[in-house]
PDBQT receptor file of N, H, CA, C and O in Angstrom, charges set to zero:
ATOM      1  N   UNK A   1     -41.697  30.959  15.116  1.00  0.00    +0.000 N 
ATOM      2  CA  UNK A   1     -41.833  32.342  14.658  1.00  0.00    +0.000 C 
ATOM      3  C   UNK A   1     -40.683  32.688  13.718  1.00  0.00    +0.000 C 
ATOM      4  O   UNK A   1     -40.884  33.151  12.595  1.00  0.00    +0.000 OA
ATOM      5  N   UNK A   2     -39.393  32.431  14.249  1.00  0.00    +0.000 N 
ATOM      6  H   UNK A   2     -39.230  32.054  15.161  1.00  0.00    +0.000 HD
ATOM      7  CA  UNK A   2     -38.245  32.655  13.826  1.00  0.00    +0.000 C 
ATOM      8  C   UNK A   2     -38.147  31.715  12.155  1.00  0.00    +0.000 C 
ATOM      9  O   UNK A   2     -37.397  32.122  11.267  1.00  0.00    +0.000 OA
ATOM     10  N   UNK A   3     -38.941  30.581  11.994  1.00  0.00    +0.000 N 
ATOM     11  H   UNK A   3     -39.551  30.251  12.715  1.00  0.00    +0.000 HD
ATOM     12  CA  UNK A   3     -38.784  29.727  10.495  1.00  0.00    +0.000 C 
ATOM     13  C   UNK A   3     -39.753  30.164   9.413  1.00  0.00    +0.000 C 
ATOM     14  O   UNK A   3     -39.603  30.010   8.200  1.00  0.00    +0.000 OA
ATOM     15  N   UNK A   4     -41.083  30.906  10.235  1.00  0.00    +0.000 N 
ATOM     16  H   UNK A   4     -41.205  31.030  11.220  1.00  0.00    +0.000 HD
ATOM     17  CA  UNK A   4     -41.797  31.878   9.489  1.00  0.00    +0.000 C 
ATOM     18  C   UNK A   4     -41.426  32.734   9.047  1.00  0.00    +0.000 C 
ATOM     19  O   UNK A   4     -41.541  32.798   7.823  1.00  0.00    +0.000 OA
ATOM     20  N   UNK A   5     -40.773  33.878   9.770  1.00  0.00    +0.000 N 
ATOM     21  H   UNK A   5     -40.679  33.825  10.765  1.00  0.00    +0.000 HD
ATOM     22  CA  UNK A   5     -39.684  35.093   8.933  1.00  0.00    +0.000 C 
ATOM     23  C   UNK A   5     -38.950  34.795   8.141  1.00  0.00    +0.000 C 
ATOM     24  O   UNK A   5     -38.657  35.565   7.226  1.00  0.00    +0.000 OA
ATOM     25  N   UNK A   6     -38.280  33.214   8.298  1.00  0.00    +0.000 N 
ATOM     26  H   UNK A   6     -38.519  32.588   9.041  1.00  0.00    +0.000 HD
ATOM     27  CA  UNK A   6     -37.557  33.496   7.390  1.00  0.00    +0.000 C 
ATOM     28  C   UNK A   6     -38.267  32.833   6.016  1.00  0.00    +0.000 C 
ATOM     29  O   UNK A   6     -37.921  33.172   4.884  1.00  0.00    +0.000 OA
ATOM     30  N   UNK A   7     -39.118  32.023   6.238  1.00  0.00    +0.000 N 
ATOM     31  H   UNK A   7     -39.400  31.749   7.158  1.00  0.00    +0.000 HD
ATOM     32  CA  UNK A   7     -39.422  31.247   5.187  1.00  0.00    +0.000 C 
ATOM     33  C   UNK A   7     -40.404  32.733   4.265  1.00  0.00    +0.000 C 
ATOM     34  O   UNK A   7     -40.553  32.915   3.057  1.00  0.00    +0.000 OA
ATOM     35  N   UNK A   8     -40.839  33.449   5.302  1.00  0.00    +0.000 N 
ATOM     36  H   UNK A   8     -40.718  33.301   6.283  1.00  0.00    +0.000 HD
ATOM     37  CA  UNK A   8     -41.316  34.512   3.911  1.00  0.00    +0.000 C 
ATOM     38  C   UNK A   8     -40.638  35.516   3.512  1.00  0.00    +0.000 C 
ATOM     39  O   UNK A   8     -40.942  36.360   2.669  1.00  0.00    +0.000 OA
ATOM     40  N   UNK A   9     -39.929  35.437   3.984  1.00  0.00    +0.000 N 
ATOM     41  H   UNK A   9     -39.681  34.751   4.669  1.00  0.00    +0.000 HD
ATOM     42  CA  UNK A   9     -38.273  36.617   2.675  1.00  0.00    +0.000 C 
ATOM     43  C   UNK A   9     -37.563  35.821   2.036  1.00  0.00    +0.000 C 
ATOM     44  O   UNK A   9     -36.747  35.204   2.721  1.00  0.00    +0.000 OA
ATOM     45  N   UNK A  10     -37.585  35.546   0.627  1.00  0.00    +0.000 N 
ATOM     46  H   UNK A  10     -38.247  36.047   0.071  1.00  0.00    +0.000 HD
ATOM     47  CA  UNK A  10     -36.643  34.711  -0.099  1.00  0.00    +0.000 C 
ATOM     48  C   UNK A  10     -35.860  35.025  -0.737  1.00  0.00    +0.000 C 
ATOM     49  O   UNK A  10     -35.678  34.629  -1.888  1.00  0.00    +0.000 OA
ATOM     50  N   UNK A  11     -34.985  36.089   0.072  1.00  0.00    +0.000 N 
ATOM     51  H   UNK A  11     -35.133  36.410   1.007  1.00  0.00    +0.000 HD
ATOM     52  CA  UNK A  11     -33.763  36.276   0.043  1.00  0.00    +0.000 C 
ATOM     53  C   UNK A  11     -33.277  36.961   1.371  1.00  0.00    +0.000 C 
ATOM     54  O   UNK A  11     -32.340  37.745   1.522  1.00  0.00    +0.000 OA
ATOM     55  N   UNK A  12     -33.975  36.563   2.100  1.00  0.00    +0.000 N 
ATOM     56  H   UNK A  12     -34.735  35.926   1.978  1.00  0.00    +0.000 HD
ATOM     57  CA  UNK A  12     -33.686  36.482   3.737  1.00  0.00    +0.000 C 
ATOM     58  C   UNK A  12     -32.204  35.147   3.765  1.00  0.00    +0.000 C 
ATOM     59  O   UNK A  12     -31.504  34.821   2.807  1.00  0.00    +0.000 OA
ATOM     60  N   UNK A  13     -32.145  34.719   4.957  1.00  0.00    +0.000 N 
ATOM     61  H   UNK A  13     -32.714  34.984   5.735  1.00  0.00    +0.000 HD
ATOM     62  CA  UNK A  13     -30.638  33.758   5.175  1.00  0.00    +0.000 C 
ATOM     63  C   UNK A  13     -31.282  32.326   4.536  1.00  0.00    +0.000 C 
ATOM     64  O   UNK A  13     -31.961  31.620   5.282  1.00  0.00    +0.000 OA
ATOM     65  N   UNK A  14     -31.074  31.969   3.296  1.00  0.00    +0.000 N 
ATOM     66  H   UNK A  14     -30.523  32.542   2.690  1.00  0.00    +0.000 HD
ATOM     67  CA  UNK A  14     -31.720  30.812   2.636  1.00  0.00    +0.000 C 
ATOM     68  C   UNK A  14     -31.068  29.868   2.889  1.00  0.00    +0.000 C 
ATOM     69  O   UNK A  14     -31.616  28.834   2.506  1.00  0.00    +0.000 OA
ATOM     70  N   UNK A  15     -29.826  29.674   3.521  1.00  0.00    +0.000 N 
ATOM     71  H   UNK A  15     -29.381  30.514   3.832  1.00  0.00    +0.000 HD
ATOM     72  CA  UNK A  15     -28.705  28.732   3.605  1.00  0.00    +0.000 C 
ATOM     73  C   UNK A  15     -30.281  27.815   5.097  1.00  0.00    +0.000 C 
ATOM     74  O   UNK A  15     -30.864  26.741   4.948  1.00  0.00    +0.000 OA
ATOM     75  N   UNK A  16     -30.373  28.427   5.821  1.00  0.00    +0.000 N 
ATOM     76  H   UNK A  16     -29.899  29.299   5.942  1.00  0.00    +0.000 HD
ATOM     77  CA  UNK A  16     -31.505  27.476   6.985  1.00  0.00    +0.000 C 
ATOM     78  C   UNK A  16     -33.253  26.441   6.469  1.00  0.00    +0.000 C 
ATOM     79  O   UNK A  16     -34.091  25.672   6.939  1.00  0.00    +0.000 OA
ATOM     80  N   UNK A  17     -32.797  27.346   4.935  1.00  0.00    +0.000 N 
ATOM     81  H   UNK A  17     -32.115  27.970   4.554  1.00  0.00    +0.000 HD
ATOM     82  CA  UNK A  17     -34.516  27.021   4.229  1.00  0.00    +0.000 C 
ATOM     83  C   UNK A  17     -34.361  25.705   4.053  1.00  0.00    +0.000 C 
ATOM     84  O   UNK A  17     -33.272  25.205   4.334  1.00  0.00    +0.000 OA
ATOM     85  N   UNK A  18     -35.307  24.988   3.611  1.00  0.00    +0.000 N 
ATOM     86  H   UNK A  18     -36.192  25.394   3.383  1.00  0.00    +0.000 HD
ATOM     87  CA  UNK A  18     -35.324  23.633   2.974  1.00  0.00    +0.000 C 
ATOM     88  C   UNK A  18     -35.259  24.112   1.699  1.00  0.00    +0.000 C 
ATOM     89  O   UNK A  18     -35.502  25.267   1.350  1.00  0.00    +0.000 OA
ATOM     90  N   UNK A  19     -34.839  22.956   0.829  1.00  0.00    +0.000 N 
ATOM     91  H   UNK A  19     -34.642  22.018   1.112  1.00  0.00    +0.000 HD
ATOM     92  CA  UNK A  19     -34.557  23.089  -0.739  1.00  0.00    +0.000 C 
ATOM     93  C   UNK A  19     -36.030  23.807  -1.604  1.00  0.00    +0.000 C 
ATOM     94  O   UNK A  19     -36.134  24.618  -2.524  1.00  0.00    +0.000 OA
ATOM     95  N   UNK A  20     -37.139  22.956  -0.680  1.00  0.00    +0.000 N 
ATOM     96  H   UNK A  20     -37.055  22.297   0.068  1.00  0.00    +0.000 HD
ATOM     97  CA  UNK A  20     -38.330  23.065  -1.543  1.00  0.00    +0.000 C 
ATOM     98  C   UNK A  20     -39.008  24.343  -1.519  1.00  0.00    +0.000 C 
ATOM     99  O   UNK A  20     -39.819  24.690  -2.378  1.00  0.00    +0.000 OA
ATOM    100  N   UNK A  21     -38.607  25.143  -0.367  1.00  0.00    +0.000 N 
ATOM    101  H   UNK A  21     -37.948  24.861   0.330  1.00  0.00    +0.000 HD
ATOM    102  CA  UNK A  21     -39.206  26.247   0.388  1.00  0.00    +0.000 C 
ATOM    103  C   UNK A  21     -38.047  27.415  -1.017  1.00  0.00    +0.000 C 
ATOM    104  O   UNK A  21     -38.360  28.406  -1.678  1.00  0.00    +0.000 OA
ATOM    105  N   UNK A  22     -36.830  26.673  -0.924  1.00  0.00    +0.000 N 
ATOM    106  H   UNK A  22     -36.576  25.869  -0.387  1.00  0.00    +0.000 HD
ATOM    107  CA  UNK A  22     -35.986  28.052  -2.137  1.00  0.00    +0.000 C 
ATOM    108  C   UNK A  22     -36.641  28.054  -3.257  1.00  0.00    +0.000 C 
ATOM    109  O   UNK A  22     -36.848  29.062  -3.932  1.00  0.00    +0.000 OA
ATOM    110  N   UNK A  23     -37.162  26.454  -3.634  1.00  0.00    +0.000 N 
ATOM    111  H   UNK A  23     -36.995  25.635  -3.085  1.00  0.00    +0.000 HD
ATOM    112  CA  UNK A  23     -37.716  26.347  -5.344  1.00  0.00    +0.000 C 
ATOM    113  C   UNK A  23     -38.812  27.158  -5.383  1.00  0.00    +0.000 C 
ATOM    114  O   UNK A  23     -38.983  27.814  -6.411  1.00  0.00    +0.000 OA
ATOM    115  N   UNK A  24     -39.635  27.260  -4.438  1.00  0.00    +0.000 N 
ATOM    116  H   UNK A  24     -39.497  26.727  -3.603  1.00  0.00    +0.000 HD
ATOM    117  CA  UNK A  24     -41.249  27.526  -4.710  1.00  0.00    +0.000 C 
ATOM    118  C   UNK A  24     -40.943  29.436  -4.470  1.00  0.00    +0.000 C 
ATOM    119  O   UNK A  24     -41.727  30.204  -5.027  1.00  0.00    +0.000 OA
ATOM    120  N   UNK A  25     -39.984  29.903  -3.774  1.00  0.00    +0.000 N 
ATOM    121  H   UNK A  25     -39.348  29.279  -3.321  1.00  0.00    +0.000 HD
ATOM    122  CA  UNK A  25     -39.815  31.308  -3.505  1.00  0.00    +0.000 C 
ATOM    123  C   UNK A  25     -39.148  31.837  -4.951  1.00  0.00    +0.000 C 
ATOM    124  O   UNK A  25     -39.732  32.760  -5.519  1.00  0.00    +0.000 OA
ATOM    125  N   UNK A  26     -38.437  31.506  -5.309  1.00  0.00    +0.000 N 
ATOM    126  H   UNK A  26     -37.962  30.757  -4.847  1.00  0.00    +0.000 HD
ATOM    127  CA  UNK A  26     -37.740  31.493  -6.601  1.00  0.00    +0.000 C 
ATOM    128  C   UNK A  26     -38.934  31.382  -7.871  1.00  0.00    +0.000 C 
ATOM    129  O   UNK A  26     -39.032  32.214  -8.774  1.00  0.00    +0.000 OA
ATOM    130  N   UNK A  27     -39.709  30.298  -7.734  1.00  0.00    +0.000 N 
ATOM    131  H   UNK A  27     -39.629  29.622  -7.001  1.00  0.00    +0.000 HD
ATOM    132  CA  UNK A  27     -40.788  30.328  -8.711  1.00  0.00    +0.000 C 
ATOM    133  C   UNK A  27     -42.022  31.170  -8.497  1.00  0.00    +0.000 C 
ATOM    134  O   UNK A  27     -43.037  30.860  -9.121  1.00  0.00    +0.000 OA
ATOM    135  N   UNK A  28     -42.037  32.139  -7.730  1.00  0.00    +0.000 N 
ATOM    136  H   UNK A  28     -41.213  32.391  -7.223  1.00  0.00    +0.000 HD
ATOM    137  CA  UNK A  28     -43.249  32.571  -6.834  1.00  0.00    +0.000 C 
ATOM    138  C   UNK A  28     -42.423  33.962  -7.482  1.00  0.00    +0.000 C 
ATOM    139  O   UNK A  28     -43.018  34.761  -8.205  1.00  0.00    +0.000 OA
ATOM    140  N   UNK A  29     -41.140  34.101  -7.155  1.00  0.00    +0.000 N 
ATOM    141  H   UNK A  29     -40.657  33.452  -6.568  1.00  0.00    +0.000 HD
ATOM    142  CA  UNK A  29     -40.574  35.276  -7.963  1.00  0.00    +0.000 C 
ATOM    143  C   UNK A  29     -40.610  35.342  -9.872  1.00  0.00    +0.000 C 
ATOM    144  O   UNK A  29     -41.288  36.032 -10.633  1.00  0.00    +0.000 OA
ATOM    145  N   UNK A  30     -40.073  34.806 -10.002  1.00  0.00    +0.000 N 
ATOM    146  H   UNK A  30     -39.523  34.245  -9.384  1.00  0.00    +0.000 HD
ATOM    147  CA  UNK A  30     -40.397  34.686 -11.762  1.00  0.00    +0.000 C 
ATOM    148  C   UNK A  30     -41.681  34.707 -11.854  1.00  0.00    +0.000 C 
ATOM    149  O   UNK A  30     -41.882  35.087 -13.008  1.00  0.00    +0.000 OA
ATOM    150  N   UNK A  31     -42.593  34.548 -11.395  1.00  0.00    +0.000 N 
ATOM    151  H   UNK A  31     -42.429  34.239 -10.459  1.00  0.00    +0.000 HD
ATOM    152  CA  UNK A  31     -44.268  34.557 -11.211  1.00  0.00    +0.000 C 
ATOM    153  C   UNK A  31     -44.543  36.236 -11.621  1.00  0.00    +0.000 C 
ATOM    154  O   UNK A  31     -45.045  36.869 -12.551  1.00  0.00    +0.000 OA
ATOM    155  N   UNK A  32     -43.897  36.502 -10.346  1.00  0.00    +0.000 N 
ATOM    156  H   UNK A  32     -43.489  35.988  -9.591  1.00  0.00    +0.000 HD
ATOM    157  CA  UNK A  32     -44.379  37.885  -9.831  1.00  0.00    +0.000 C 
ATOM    158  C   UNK A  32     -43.546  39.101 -11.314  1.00  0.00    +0.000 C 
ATOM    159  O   UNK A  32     -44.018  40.001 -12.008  1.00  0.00    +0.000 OA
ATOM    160  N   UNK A  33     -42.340  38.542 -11.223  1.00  0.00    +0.000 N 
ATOM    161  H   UNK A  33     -41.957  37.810 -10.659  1.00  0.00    +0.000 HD
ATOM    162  CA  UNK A  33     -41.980  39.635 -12.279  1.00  0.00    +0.000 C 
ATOM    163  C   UNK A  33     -42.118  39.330 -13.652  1.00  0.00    +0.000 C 
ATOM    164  O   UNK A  33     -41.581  40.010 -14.527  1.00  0.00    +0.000 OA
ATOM    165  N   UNK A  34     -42.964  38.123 -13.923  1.00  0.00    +0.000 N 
ATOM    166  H   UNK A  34     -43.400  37.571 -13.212  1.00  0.00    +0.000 HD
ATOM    167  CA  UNK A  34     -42.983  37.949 -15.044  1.00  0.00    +0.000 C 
ATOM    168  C   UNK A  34     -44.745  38.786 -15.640  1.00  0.00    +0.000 C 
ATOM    169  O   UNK A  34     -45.185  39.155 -16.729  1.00  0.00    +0.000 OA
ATOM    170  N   UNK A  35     -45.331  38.763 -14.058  1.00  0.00    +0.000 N 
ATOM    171  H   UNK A  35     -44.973  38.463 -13.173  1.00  0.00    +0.000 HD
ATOM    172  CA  UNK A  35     -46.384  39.910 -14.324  1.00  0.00    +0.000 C 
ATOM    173  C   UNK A  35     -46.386  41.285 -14.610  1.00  0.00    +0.000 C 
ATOM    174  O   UNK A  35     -46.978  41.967 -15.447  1.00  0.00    +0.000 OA
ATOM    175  N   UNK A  36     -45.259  41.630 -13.351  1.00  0.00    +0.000 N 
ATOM    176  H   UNK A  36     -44.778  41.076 -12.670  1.00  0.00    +0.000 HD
ATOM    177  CA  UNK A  36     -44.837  42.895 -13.852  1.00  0.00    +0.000 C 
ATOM    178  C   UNK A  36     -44.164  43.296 -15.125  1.00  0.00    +0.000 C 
ATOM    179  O   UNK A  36     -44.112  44.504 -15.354  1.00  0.00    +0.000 OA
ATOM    180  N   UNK A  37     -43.578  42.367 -16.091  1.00  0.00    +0.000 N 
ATOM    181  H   UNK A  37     -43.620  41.385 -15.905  1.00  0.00    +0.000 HD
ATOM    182  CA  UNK A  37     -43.424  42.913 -17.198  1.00  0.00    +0.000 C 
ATOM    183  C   UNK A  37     -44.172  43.063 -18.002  1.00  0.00    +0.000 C 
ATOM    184  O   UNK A  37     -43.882  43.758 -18.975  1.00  0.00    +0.000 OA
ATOM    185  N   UNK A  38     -45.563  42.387 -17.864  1.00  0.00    +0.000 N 
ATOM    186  H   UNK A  38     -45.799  41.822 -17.073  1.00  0.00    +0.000 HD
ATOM    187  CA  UNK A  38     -46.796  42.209 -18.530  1.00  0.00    +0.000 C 
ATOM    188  C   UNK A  38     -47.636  43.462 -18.384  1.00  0.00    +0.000 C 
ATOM    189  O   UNK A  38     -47.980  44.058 -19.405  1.00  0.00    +0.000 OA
ATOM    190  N   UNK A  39     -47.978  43.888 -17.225  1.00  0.00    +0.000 N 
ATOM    191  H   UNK A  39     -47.698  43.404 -16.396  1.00  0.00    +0.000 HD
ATOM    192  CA  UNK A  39     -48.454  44.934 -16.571  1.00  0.00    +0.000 C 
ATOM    193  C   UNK A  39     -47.799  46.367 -17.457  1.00  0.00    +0.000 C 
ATOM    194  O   UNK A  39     -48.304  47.390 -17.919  1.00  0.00    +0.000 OA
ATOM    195  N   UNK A  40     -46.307  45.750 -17.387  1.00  0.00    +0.000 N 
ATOM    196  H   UNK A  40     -45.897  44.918 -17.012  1.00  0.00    +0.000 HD
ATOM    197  CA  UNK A  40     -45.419  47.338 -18.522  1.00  0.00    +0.000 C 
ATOM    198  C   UNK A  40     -46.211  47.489 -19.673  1.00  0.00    +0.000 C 
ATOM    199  O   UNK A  40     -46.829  48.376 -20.262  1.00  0.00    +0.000 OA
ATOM    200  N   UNK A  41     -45.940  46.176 -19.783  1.00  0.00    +0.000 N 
ATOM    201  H   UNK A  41     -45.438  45.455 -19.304  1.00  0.00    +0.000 HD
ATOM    202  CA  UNK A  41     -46.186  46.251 -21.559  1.00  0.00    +0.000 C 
ATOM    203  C   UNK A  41     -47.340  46.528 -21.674  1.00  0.00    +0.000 C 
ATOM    204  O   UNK A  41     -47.496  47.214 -22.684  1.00  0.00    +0.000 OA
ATOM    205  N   UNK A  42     -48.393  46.317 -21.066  1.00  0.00    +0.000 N 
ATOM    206  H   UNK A  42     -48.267  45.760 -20.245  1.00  0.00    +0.000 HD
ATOM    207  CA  UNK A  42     -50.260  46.652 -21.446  1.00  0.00    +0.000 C 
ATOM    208  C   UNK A  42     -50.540  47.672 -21.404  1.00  0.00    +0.000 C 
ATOM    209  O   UNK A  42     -51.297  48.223 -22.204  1.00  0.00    +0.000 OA
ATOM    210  N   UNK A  43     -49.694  48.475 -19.922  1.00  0.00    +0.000 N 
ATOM    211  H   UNK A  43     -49.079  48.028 -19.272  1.00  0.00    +0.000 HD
ATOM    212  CA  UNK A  43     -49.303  50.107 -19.771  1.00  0.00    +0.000 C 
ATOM    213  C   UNK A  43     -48.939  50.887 -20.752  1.00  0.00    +0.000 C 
ATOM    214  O   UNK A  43     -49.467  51.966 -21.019  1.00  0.00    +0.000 OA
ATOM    215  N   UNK A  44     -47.790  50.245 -21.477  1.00  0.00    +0.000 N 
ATOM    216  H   UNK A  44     -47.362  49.368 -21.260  1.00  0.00    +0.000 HD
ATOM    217  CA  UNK A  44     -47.298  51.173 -22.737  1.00  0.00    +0.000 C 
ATOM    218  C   UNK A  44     -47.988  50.897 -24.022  1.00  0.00    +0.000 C 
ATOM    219  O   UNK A  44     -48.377  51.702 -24.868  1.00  0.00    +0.000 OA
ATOM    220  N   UNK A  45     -48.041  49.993 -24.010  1.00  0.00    +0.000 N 
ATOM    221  H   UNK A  45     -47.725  49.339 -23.322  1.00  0.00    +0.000 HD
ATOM    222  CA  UNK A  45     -49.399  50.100 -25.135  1.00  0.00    +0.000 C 
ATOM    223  C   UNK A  45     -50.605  50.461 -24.916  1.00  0.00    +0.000 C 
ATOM    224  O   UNK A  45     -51.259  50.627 -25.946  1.00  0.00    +0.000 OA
ATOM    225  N   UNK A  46     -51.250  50.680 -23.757  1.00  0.00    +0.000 N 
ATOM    226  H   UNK A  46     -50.719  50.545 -22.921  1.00  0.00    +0.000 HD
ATOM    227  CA  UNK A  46     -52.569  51.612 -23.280  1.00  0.00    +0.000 C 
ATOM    228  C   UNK A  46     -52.500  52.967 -23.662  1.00  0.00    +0.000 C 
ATOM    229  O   UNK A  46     -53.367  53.737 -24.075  1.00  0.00    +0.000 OA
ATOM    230  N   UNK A  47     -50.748  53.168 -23.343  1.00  0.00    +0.000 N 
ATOM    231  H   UNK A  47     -50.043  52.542 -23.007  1.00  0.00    +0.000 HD
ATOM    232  CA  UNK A  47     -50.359  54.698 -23.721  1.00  0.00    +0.000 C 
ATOM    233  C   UNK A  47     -50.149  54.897 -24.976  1.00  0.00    +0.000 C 
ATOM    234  O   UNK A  47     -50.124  56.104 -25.217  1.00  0.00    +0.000 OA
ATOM    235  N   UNK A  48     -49.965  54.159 -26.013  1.00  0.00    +0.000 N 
ATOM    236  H   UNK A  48     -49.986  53.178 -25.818  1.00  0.00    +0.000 HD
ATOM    237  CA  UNK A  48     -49.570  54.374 -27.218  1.00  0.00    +0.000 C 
ATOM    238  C   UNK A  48     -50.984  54.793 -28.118  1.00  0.00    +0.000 C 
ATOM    239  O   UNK A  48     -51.076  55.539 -29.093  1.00  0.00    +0.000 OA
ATOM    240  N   UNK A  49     -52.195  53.901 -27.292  1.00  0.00    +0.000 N 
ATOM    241  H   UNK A  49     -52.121  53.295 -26.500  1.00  0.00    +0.000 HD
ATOM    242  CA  UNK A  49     -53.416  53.893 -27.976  1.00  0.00    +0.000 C 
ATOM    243  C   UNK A  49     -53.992  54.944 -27.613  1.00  0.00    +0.000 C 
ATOM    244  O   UNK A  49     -54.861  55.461 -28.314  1.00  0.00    +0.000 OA
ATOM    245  N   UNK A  50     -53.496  55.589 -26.116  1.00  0.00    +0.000 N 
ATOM    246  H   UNK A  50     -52.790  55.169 -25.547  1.00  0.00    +0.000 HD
ATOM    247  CA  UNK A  50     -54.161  56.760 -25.854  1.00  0.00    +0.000 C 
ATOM    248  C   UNK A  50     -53.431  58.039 -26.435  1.00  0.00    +0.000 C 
ATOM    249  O   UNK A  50     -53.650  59.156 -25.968  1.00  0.00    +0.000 OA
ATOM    250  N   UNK A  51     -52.544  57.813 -27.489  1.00  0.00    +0.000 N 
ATOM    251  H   UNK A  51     -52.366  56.905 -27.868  1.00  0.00    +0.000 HD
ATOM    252  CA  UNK A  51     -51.889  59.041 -27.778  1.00  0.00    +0.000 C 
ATOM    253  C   UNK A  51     -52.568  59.153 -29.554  1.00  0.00    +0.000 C 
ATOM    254  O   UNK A  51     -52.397  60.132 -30.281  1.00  0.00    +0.000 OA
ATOM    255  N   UNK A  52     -53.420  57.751 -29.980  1.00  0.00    +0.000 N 
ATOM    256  H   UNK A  52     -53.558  56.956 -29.389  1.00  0.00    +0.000 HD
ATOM    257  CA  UNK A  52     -53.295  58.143 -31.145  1.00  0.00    +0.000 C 
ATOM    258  C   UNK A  52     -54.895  58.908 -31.340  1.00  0.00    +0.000 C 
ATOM    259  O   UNK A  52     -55.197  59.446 -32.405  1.00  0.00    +0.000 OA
TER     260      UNK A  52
């Protein structure tokens, strides 16, 4: 229970993780915010088109 909690917060105590479990949380992050900047940008240009 206790390697599940931690393995799904990746930035929970990472020093107990395995190496492969930091790479894939780390790449699972750049994932995620590399959507959310995508998501901005389609947003503000949705808004730009809805202003003209």
């Amino acid at each position: 229970m206790s390697y599940h909690f931690s393995r799904s917060i990746p930035f929970g105590n990472s020093s107990n993780l395995p190496f492969f479990h930091k790479r894939q949380s780390s790449k699972f992050f750049t994932k995620a915010l590399l959507y959310l900047m995508g998501v901005s940008t389609n947003f503000s240009v949705g808004m730009e088109r809805l202003n003209f």
